[in-house]
Structures are given as structure tokens and as C-alpha cells.
Coordinates of C-alpha atoms in Angstrom, one line a residue:
E1 CA 0.2 -0.1 -0.3
E2 CA 2.5 1.9 1.1
L3 CA 5.0 1.9 -2.2
I4 CA 1.5 1.9 -4.7
N5 CA 1.0 5.4 -2.5
T6 CA 4.2 6.5 -3.2
L7 CA 3.5 5.7 -7.2
R8 CA 0.6 7.9 -6.9
I9 CA 2.5 10.7 -5.2
N10 CA 4.6 11.4 -8.4
F11 CA 3.0 9.6 -11.1
D12 CA -0.7 10.5 -12.8
L13 CA -2.2 6.6 -12.8
S14 CA -5.3 8.2 -13.9
L15 CA -5.2 6.7 -17.2
L16 CA -3.3 3.5 -16.5
K17 CA -4.6 0.6 -18.3
E18 CA -3.4 -2.3 -17.0
F19 CA -2.0 -2.6 -13.5
T20 CA -0.5 -6.4 -12.7
I21 CA 0.8 -8.1 -9.9
E22 CA 2.7 -11.4 -10.5
A23 CA 2.3 -14.0 -7.4
N24 CA 3.2 -17.5 -6.3
P25 CA -0.2 -19.3 -5.8
M26 CA 1.2 -21.0 -2.3
D27 CA 1.3 -17.7 -1.1
V28 CA -1.8 -15.8 -2.0
T29 CA -4.9 -15.7 0.5
E30 CA -8.4 -14.1 -0.3
K31 CA -7.0 -10.8 2.1
H32 CA -4.0 -10.8 -0.5
L33 CA -6.8 -10.7 -3.6
K34 CA -9.5 -8.4 -1.6
T35 CA -6.2 -5.8 -0.5
W36 CA -5.0 -5.7 -4.4
R37 CA -7.5 -5.3 -5.9
K38 CA -9.0 -2.5 -3.2
L39 CA -5.7 -0.4 -4.2
G40 CA -5.9 -0.6 -8.0
I41 CA -4.3 -3.6 -9.2
N42 CA -5.8 -5.0 -11.8
R43 CA -4.6 -7.8 -13.6
L44 CA -3.9 -11.2 -11.7
S45 CA -0.5 -13.4 -12.9
M46 CA 0.1 -16.8 -11.4
G47 CA 3.1 -19.7 -12.0
A48 CA 1.2 -22.9 -12.1
Q49 CA 4.5 -24.7 -14.2
I50 CA 2.2 -27.7 -14.3
L51 CA -0.5 -29.5 -13.0
D52 CA 1.5 -32.9 -11.7
D53 CA 2.7 -33.3 -7.8
E54 CA 5.1 -35.8 -8.9
V55 CA 6.8 -33.5 -11.3
L56 CA 6.8 -30.6 -9.4
K57 CA 8.2 -32.3 -6.2
N58 CA 10.9 -33.7 -8.7
L59 CA 11.7 -30.4 -9.2
N60 CA 12.1 -29.6 -5.8
R61 CA 8.6 -27.1 -5.9
C62 CA 6.8 -27.2 -2.6
Q63 CA 3.8 -26.0 -4.8
K64 CA 0.4 -28.4 -4.6
T65 CA -1.8 -28.9 -8.0
Q66 CA -4.9 -29.1 -5.2
V67 CA -3.2 -25.1 -4.3
V68 CA -4.3 -23.7 -7.5
I69 CA -7.5 -25.2 -7.9
D70 CA -8.5 -23.7 -5.1
L71 CA -7.1 -20.5 -5.5
M72 CA -8.9 -20.9 -9.3
N73 CA -12.1 -20.8 -7.4
I74 CA -11.4 -17.7 -5.5
V75 CA -9.4 -15.4 -7.8
P76 CA -12.6 -14.2 -10.4
K77 CA -14.3 -12.9 -7.6
Y78 CA -11.9 -10.3 -7.6
F79 CA -9.9 -10.2 -11.4
D80 CA -11.4 -10.9 -14.8
N81 CA -8.0 -10.5 -16.1
I82 CA -5.8 -13.5 -15.1
S83 CA -2.6 -15.0 -16.3
M84 CA -1.1 -18.0 -15.9
D85 CA 2.6 -19.6 -16.7
L86 CA 3.4 -22.9 -17.5
I87 CA 6.8 -24.5 -18.2
L88 CA 7.2 -26.8 -21.6
G89 CA 10.4 -29.7 -21.2
L90 CA 9.4 -30.4 -18.2
P91 CA 11.2 -33.8 -17.0
G92 CA 9.2 -36.9 -16.5
V93 CA 6.4 -34.8 -18.2
K94 CA 4.1 -37.0 -20.5
N95 CA 2.0 -35.6 -23.5
E96 CA -0.9 -37.1 -21.5
V97 CA 0.1 -34.8 -18.6
W98 CA 0.8 -31.6 -20.6
K99 CA -2.5 -32.1 -22.1
K100 CA -4.3 -32.4 -19.3
T101 CA -3.2 -29.3 -17.9
L102 CA -4.1 -27.5 -20.6
Q103 CA -7.3 -28.9 -20.9
T104 CA -8.1 -27.8 -17.0
L105 CA -6.9 -24.0 -17.9
A106 CA -8.7 -23.7 -21.1
L107 CA -11.8 -24.1 -19.0
W108 CA -10.6 -21.7 -16.0
P109 CA -12.3 -18.2 -16.7
I110 CA -8.5 -17.3 -17.5
N111 CA -7.5 -15.1 -20.5
H112 CA -4.0 -14.8 -20.5
I113 CA -1.0 -18.1 -21.0
S114 CA 2.5 -17.5 -21.1
I115 CA 4.2 -20.8 -22.2
Y116 CA 7.9 -20.7 -21.3
F117 CA 11.0 -23.6 -22.0
L118 CA 12.6 -24.7 -19.3
T119 CA 15.6 -22.9 -18.7
V120 CA 18.6 -24.7 -16.9
Y121 CA 20.9 -23.0 -15.0
E122 CA 24.6 -24.3 -14.4
K123 CA 25.0 -24.9 -10.6
T124 CA 21.6 -25.5 -9.8
K125 CA 19.6 -28.9 -8.2
L126 CA 18.5 -29.1 -11.5
Y127 CA 22.1 -29.0 -13.3
F128 CA 23.5 -31.5 -11.4
R129 CA 20.3 -33.9 -11.2
I130 CA 20.6 -33.9 -15.0
K131 CA 24.6 -34.3 -15.4
Q132 CA 24.8 -37.2 -13.2
G133 CA 21.9 -38.9 -14.9
E134 CA 18.6 -38.8 -12.1
I135 CA 16.9 -36.6 -14.8
T136 CA 16.5 -36.8 -18.9
L137 CA 15.2 -33.7 -20.4
P138 CA 13.0 -34.2 -23.5
E139 CA 14.7 -33.9 -26.6
E140 CA 14.6 -31.0 -29.0
K141 CA 12.6 -33.0 -31.8
E142 CA 9.8 -33.4 -28.8
Q143 CA 9.5 -30.3 -27.5
V144 CA 9.4 -28.8 -30.7
L145 CA 6.5 -31.0 -31.9
L146 CA 5.0 -30.4 -28.5
Y147 CA 5.3 -26.9 -28.9
E148 CA 3.4 -27.2 -32.1
Q149 CA 0.7 -29.1 -30.6
T150 CA 0.2 -26.7 -27.9
V151 CA 0.1 -23.8 -29.9
N152 CA -2.8 -25.1 -31.9
F153 CA -5.0 -26.4 -28.8
L154 CA -4.3 -23.1 -27.7
R155 CA -5.7 -21.2 -30.7
E156 CA -8.8 -23.5 -30.9
N157 CA -9.8 -22.6 -27.3
G158 CA -9.6 -19.2 -28.4
F159 CA -6.0 -17.9 -27.1
K160 CA -4.2 -16.2 -30.2
Q161 CA -0.4 -16.6 -30.2
Y162 CA 1.0 -12.7 -30.4
E163 CA 4.5 -13.8 -29.2
I164 CA 6.4 -17.0 -28.4
S165 CA 5.7 -17.5 -25.1
N166 CA 2.4 -15.4 -24.8
F167 CA -1.3 -16.6 -25.8
A168 CA -4.3 -14.4 -25.0
K169 CA -8.3 -14.1 -25.8
P170 CA -8.9 -10.6 -27.9
G171 CA -8.0 -7.8 -25.8
F172 CA -6.1 -9.2 -23.1
E173 CA -2.8 -9.1 -24.7
S174 CA -0.4 -8.0 -21.8
V175 CA 0.4 -3.9 -22.6
H176 CA 3.3 -4.2 -20.3
N177 CA 5.4 -7.0 -21.9
I178 CA 4.2 -5.1 -26.0
G179 CA 6.1 -2.2 -24.5
Y180 CA 9.1 -4.1 -23.9
W181 CA 8.7 -5.9 -27.0
D182 CA 7.9 -2.4 -29.3
F183 CA 11.3 -1.2 -27.5
L184 CA 9.3 1.7 -25.6
P185 CA 10.7 3.8 -23.2
Y186 CA 10.2 2.4 -19.1
K187 CA 11.0 2.8 -15.6
G188 CA 12.1 0.6 -13.1
F189 CA 12.8 0.7 -9.4
G190 CA 14.3 -0.7 -6.4
L191 CA 17.5 -2.3 -6.2
S192 CA 18.6 -3.9 -9.5
A193 CA 16.0 -2.7 -11.4
S194 CA 15.9 -1.5 -14.8
S195 CA 14.9 1.4 -16.9
F196 CA 15.1 2.9 -20.5
D197 CA 14.2 6.0 -21.8
G198 CA 14.5 4.9 -25.8
I199 CA 18.3 5.6 -26.2
N200 CA 20.5 4.7 -22.8
R201 CA 19.3 2.1 -20.5
F202 CA 19.5 2.3 -16.8
M203 CA 20.2 0.0 -13.9
N204 CA 20.5 0.4 -10.4
Y205 CA 22.8 -1.0 -8.1
K206 CA 22.5 -4.5 -6.9
N207 CA 24.8 -4.5 -3.8
L208 CA 21.8 -3.5 -1.1
S209 CA 24.3 -1.3 0.6
K210 CA 26.1 0.8 -2.2
Y211 CA 21.4 1.1 -4.0
L212 CA 21.0 2.6 -0.5
D213 CA 23.8 4.9 0.2
N214 CA 22.8 6.2 -3.2
A215 CA 19.3 6.9 -3.6
V216 CA 18.9 9.5 -1.0
L217 CA 21.1 11.5 -3.8
G218 CA 19.1 10.2 -6.6
N219 CA 21.6 8.6 -8.2
C220 CA 21.8 4.8 -7.4
F221 CA 21.9 3.7 -11.2
D222 CA 25.0 2.9 -13.7
F223 CA 23.6 3.4 -17.5
E224 CA 24.9 2.3 -20.3
V225 CA 24.0 4.1 -23.9
L226 CA 23.4 1.2 -26.6
T227 CA 25.6 0.5 -29.4
E228 CA 24.5 0.6 -33.0
E229 CA 24.8 -3.8 -33.5
Q230 CA 23.2 -4.0 -29.8
R231 CA 19.8 -1.8 -30.8
V232 CA 19.9 -3.9 -34.4
M233 CA 20.2 -6.6 -32.1
E234 CA 17.6 -5.8 -29.8
V235 CA 15.1 -4.5 -32.6
L236 CA 15.7 -7.8 -33.8
M237 CA 15.7 -9.8 -30.7
L238 CA 12.2 -7.9 -29.5
G239 CA 10.3 -7.9 -32.6
L240 CA 10.7 -11.1 -34.3
R241 CA 9.3 -12.4 -30.9
Q242 CA 6.0 -11.3 -31.7
G243 CA 3.0 -12.9 -34.0
K244 CA 2.6 -10.1 -35.9
G245 CA 6.9 -10.3 -36.9
M246 CA 8.3 -6.7 -37.2
D247 CA 9.3 -3.9 -40.2
L248 CA 11.7 -5.3 -42.8
H249 CA 12.3 -1.2 -43.6
R250 CA 13.0 -1.0 -39.6
V251 CA 15.8 -3.2 -39.3
L252 CA 17.4 -2.0 -42.7
Y253 CA 16.9 1.6 -41.7
L254 CA 19.4 0.6 -38.9
L255 CA 22.2 -1.6 -40.9
K256 CA 25.3 -0.1 -42.4
D257 CA 24.7 0.2 -45.9
S258 CA 27.5 -3.4 -46.3
S259 CA 25.3 -5.1 -43.9
E260 CA 22.1 -4.5 -45.8
C261 CA 23.3 -7.5 -48.5
R262 CA 23.9 -10.2 -46.7
F263 CA 21.3 -9.5 -44.3
L264 CA 18.9 -10.2 -47.5
D265 CA 20.9 -12.8 -48.1
K266 CA 20.5 -13.9 -45.0
I267 CA 16.6 -13.8 -44.9
K268 CA 16.7 -15.8 -48.0
D269 CA 18.6 -18.6 -46.4
L270 CA 16.5 -18.9 -43.5
K271 CA 13.5 -18.4 -45.2
S272 CA 14.1 -21.8 -47.8
E273 CA 14.7 -23.8 -44.2
G274 CA 11.3 -23.0 -43.4
L275 CA 12.5 -21.0 -39.9
I276 CA 10.8 -17.2 -41.3
R277 CA 8.4 -16.2 -43.6
V278 CA 8.1 -12.5 -45.6
F279 CA 5.0 -10.8 -46.2
N280 CA 3.7 -7.1 -47.2
N281 CA 7.4 -6.4 -46.3
R282 CA 7.5 -7.9 -42.9
I283 CA 9.4 -10.6 -41.4
Q284 CA 8.3 -13.1 -39.0
L285 CA 9.2 -16.4 -37.3
T286 CA 7.5 -19.6 -38.2
L287 CA 6.3 -22.1 -35.5
K288 CA 9.6 -24.0 -36.0
G289 CA 11.5 -20.6 -36.2
M290 CA 10.0 -19.7 -32.7
F291 CA 11.0 -23.1 -30.8
L292 CA 14.7 -22.4 -32.5
E293 CA 14.5 -18.2 -31.9
N294 CA 18.2 -17.7 -30.5
E295 CA 19.9 -19.4 -33.5
V296 CA 17.4 -17.3 -35.8
I297 CA 18.8 -14.2 -34.2
L298 CA 22.5 -15.3 -34.3
D299 CA 22.7 -16.3 -37.8
L300 CA 20.8 -12.5 -38.9
L301 CA 23.6 -11.2 -36.7
S302 CA 26.6 -13.4 -37.7

């Protein structure tokens, strides 16, 4: 409440379209929901990951499926803009379990689903268990097929894919996320938060003592001016993530003359490989291209 009131004092929030809070289902109570709604929050995003206790337990997550189910009996009383996160490619997930999870979400009163691919970070418990052979991850071909099936299922159930990992019913696309992907300015507050003014990126200090010592002076950040290469990379990366693709001329405008021909040749190669499509001077990733987005971006930049 104190944080939101501070924002209201410093910014005009009267035209705010979307106010999202992200929550772990295990930590949410009806009291939280009442308070958040009273404070003006109008969108709730929660991480279910998968609706299967055995899989979650194997990943050392204490979350229970029943908690999510019980919560979804309460949430619609307070929020009509609800998003749920899932993780595709978790070890030990049978196709039937994944499909049942999707079917359950499709029946719930939610209007936005984010589906992320599992990322394994070095030196985590999961990383070592995979390295020791205790856990086996699905093969890439299996994940590509499951991703395609997921996209098709969600489309058939009214969720349009507007970004690689994001699906929404009409009118419920995340305003916040689209702002990042369209390279719009944004402000971040607090320890290690980032801001962007369209040219420069500002990063608040990660060290708590350093941050607190400098916050009072209003100088608790480092900043970087994006180089030409960084701008091209970010415009490509953020633009191609979106279902609508991106304006080819926008990229060509940022490239040096000597790079244009090479870039256009790369476009032809990727098109012949079935990774991108070109239409009305826009470039768009295919489903296969979306799964291999990082490789496509690196190829275009090489």
C-alpha cells in the first residue's frame, strides 16, 4: 500500500490501463486478493508451471496442484484479467499430463497464458541431477512437436499467439509486455531494476548497501548508451518475438549499407529453411523458427 501510494504521489496513474501483480499461488490468500484489488491492481499473473504434483516434487517445488485449483475458485471474485504461466519441457512430464494441464486451464476463467521453455541454470540442483543422469530432459524434436501441438490447442480454444511464449484471448494481450517488445521507454524501481529511455539503459545497483547509500541522492544506477550493434540486435530480438513479426525496413534503416545485402541473403536462407516467412515487407518467425529463435537471431546478426 505504501509503495503504490508513493507511485500515485509521483505519477499520474489516472490513465493506467493495466496494473499487474505476479504471485506464487502458494503465497496467495483471499485477504491478499481483496487488498490488491482495493489498491487498483487489475491483472493477476500466477505461475502454475504444471498441474502434476509428482513432476513438481521432482523439481524440488513445494507447490501443490490442489492449491492452484482451490485458488482459481476464489480469484475470479476479484479479478477478471488473469494470466497463468506454464513451463514446457519439464523432465518426467508425459504428453497426457501436459495435455490435461492445458485442458484444465482452458476451462478456467483465465484469458492469458504464458508458456516458457525450461531453462537449466548452471550449478543448480536440477543442473547437477541432469549431469549425473538422475533426470533426463525431453529431446528437442519432442519439444518442437509438443510446442506446435500446444499452439494449435490454445488457438482452437480462443487463445491467439501474439508472442513466442504468450497467448491471449482478444483484448487481453499484456500491455506491459508489448511495451518491452516494441522498444518503448520504461521505468524500473528498486534494487537492481532496469529502466530505458529509448536510447540509454539504466541499471540500479545490485549491492544493497551501495544502493541505499546512493538512493537518497537520486544516483543509484549505472547507465549504458546502446551501440548501433546492440540496437539492431534488440530490435531484431524483440520484434521477431511477436506474432505480428516486424517491419523489415526498420531493421534495414539501422544497418550500415555494407550489411544490408548480407542481411537480405540471410533472410532468403532462413526462409528456404522454413524458419521465417516474409510478407508485406514484414519478417515473421514460423512455429519452427519460434522454437529456434536464438539460433535465428544469431544467424541474422552473423
